[in-house]
GROMACS .gro file of C-alpha atoms in nm:
model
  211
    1UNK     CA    1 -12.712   9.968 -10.571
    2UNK     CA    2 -13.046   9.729 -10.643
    3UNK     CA    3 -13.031   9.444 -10.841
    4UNK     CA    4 -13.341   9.239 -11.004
    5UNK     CA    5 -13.274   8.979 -11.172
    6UNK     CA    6 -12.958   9.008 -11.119
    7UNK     CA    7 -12.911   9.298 -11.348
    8UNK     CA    8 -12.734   9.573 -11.165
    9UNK     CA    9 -12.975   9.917 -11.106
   10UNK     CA   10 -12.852  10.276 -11.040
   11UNK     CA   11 -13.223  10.346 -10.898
   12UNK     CA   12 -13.311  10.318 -10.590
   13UNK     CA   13 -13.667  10.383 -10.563
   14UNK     CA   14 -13.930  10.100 -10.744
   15UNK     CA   15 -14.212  10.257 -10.818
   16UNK     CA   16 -14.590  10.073 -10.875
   17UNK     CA   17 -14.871  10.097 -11.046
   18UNK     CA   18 -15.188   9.890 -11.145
   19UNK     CA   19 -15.437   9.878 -11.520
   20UNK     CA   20 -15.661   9.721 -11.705
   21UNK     CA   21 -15.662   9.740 -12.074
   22UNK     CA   22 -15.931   9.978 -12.077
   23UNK     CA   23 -15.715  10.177 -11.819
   24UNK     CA   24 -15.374  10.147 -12.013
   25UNK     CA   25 -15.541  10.314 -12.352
   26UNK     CA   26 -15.705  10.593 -12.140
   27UNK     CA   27 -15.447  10.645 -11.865
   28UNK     CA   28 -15.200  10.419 -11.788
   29UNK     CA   29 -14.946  10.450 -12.117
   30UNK     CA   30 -14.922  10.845 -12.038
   31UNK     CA   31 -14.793  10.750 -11.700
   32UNK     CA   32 -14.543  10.513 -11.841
   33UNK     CA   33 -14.452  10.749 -12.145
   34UNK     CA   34 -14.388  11.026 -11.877
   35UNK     CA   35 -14.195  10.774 -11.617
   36UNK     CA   36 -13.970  10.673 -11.835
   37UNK     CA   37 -13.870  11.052 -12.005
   38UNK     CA   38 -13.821  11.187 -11.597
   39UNK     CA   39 -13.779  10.931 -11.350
   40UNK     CA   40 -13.524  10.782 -11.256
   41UNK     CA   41 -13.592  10.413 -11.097
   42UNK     CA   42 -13.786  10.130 -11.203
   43UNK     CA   43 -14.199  10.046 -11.237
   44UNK     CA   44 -14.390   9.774 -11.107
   45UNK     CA   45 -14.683   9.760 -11.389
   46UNK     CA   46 -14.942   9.516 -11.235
   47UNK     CA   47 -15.187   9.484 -11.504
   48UNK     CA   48 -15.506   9.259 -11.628
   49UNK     CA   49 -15.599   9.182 -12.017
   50UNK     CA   50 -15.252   9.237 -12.127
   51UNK     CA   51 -15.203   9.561 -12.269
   52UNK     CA   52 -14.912   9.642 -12.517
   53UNK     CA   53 -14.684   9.771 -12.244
   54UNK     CA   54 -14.366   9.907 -12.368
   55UNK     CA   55 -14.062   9.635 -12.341
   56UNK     CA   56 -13.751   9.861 -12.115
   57UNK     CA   57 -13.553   9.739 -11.888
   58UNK     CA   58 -13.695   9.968 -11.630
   59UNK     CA   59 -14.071   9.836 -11.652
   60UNK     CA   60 -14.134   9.537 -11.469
   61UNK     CA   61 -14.473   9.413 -11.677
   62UNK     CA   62 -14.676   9.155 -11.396
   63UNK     CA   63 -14.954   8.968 -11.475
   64UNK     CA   64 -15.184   8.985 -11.198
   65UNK     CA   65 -15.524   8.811 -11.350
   66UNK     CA   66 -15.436   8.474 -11.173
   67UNK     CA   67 -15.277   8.596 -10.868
   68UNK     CA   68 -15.390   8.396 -10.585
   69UNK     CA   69 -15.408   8.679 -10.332
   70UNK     CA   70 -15.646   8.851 -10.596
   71UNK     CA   71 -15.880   8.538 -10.675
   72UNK     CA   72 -15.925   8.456 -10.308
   73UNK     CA   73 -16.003   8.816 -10.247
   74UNK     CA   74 -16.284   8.847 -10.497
   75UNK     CA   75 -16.412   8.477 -10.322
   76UNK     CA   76 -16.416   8.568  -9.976
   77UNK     CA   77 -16.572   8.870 -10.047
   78UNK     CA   78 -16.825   8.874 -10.329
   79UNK     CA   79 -17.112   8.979 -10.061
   80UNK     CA   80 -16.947   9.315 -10.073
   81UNK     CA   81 -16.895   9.347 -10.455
   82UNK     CA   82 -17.198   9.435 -10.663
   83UNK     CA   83 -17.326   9.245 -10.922
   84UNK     CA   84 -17.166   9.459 -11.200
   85UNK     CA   85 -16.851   9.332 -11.050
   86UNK     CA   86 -16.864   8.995 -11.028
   87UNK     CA   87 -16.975   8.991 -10.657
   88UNK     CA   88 -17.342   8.901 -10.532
   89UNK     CA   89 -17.451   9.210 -10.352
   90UNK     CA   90 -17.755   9.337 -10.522
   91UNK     CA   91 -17.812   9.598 -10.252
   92UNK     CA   92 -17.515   9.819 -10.310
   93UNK     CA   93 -17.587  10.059 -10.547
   94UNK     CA   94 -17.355  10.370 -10.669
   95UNK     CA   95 -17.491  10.635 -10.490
   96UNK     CA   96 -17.287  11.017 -10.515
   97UNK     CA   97 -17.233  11.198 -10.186
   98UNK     CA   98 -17.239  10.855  -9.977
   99UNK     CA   99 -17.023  10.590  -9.882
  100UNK     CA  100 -17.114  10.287 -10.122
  101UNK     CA  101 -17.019  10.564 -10.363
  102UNK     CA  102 -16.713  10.449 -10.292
  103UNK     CA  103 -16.774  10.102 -10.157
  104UNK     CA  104 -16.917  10.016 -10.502
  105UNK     CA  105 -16.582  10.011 -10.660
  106UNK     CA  106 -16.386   9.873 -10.393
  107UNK     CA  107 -16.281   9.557 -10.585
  108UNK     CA  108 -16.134   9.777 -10.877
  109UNK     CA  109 -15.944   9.970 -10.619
  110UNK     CA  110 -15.858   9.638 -10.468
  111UNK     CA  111 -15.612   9.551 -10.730
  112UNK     CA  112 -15.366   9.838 -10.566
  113UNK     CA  113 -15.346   9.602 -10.265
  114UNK     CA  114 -15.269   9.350 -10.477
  115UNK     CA  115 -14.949   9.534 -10.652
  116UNK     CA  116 -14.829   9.641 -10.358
  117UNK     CA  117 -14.839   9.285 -10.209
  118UNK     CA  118 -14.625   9.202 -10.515
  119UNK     CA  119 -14.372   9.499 -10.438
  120UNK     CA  120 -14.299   9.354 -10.138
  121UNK     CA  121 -14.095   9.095 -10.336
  122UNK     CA  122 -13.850   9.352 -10.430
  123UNK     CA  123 -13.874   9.582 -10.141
  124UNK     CA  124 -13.544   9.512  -9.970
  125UNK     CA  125 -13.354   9.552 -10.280
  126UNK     CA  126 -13.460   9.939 -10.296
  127UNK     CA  127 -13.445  10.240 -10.046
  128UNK     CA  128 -13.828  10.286 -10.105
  129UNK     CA  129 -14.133  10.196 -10.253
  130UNK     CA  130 -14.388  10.398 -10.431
  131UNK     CA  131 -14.756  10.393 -10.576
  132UNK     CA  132 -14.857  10.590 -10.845
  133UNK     CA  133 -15.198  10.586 -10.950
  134UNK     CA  134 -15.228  10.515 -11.337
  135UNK     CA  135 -15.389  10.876 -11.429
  136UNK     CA  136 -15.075  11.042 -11.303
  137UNK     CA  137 -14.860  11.232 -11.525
  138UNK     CA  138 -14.525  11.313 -11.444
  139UNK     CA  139 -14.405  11.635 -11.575
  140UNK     CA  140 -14.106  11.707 -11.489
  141UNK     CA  141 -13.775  11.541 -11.337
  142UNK     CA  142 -13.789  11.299 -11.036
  143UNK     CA  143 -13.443  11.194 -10.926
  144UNK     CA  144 -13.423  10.949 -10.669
  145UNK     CA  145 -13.207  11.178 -10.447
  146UNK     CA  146 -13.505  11.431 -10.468
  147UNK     CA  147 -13.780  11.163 -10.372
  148UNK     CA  148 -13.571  11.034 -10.099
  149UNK     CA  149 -13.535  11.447  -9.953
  150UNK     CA  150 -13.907  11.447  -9.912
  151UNK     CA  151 -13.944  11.126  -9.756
  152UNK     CA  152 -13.653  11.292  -9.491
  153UNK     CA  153 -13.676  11.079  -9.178
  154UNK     CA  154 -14.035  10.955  -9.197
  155UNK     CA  155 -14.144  10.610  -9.326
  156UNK     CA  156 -14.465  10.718  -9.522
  157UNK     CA  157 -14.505  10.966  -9.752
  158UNK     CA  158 -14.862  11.065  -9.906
  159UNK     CA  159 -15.081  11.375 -10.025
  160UNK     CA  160 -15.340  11.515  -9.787
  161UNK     CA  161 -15.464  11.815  -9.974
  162UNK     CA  162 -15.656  12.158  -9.853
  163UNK     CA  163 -15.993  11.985  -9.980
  164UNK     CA  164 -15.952  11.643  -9.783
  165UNK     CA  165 -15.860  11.833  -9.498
  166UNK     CA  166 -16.167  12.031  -9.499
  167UNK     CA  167 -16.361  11.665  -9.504
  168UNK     CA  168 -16.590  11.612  -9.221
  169UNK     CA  169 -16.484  11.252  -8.966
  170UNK     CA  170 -16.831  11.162  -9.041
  171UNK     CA  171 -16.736  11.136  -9.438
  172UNK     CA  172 -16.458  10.923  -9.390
  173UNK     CA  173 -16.241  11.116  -9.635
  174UNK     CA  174 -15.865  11.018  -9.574
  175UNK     CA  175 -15.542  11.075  -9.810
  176UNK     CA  176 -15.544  11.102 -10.118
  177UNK     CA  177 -15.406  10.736 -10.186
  178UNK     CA  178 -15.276  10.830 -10.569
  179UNK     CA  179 -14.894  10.875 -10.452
  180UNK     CA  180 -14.853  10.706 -10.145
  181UNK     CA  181 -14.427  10.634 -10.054
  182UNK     CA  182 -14.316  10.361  -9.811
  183UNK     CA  183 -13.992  10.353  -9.697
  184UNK     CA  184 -13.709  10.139  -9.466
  185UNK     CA  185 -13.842   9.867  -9.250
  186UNK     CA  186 -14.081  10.023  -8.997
  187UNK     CA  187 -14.250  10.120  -9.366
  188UNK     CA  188 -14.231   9.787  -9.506
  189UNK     CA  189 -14.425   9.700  -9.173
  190UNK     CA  190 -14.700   9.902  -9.179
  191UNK     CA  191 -14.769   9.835  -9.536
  192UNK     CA  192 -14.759   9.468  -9.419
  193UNK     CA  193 -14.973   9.542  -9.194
  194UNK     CA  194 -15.239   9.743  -9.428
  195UNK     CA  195 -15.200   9.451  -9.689
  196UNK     CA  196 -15.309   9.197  -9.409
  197UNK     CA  197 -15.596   9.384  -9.286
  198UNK     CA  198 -15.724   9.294  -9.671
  199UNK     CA  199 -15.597   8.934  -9.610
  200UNK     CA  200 -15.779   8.848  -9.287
  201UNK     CA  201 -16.121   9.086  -9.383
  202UNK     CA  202 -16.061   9.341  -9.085
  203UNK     CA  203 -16.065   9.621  -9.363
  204UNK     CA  204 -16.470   9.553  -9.311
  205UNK     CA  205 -16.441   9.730  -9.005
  206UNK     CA  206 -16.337  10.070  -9.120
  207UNK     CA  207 -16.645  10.281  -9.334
  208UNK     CA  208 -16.444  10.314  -9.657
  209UNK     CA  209 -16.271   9.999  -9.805
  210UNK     CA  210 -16.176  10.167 -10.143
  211UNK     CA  211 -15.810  10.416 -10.181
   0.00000   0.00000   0.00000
């Protein structure tokens, strides 16, 4: 059984997710409308510009405007973020088909990093974590029982569909990053482990930096 707060949980899964209030009006309530009618655990909602999130027990509302991991981020790196941003690259422009397609909104994508990083405050206190992206939908039941049967005996879970399969190396297409499940320690480690790569700048050396 989890506990936050010291309320007692029957989930065991705490699921995460990450908005704007631009985001929460287009996307991000859906999600939450549709977690709470068919899944069972709780949601991390990491958001920015305080949208009217929906007060139940099982939604865990975090600012994350002034989080420090966030603001030192955006400092370190502004030669990376465009101008549009809030960076000071005026070379990287949003180009389809390329890389600084997706380089361009790195910073946006950034703020999953950041959520997770605030997961890991509860992570021991459930039998996995999970990101959803804020455009998912769920549509039917998710039991924690059912979750935990796909995870089986590995420590990551994630969706690597026909079309990212089909991806050339040279295009740098990975996972599809909008459900991605950690789970037990050796999980909690190598999200640690992707969350420092963010925190000491080696993400730089890989071609995408985005989800």
């Amino acid at each position: 059984m989890a506990c936050f707060l010291g309320t007692p949980i029957l989930s065991k899964i705490l699921y995460v997710t990450t908005f704007n209030r631009v985001l929460y009006k287009a996307c991000a309530k859906h999600l939450i409308k549709s977690f709470l009618a068919h899944v069972e655990g709780d949601l991390l909602a990491c958001y920015e510009e305080d949208p009217a999130i929906p007060d139940d027990p099982r939604i865990m509302p975090v600012n994350i405007e002034k989080d420090p991991f966030l603001i030192q981020w955006l400092e370190d790196n502004k030669d990376i973020i465009p101008i549009a941003y809030g960076g000071e690259n005026k070379k990287l422009k949003f180009k389809i088909g390329t890389i600084d397609q997706f380089r361009y909104r790195a910073s946006k994508w950034f703020r999953k990093i950041v959520a997770l990083n605030r997961s890991l405050k509860y992570y021991d206190n459930y039998d996995a974590v999970v990101l959803l992206d804020a455009d998912i939908v769920i549509k039917s039941s998710m039991v924690s029982s059912k979750v935990l049967e796909i995870f089986g005996d590995n420590d990551i879970i994630y969706h690597m569909g026909k079309y990212r399969r089909k991806q050339p190396v040279r295009g740098a297409a990975g996972v599809e990053a909008g459900i991605v499940g950690f789970k037990g320690q050796d999980g909690k480690e190598f999200l640690s482990r992707l969350i420092n790569k963010f925190k000491d700048g080696t993400f730089r050396q890989y071609p995408r930096w985005d989800d």
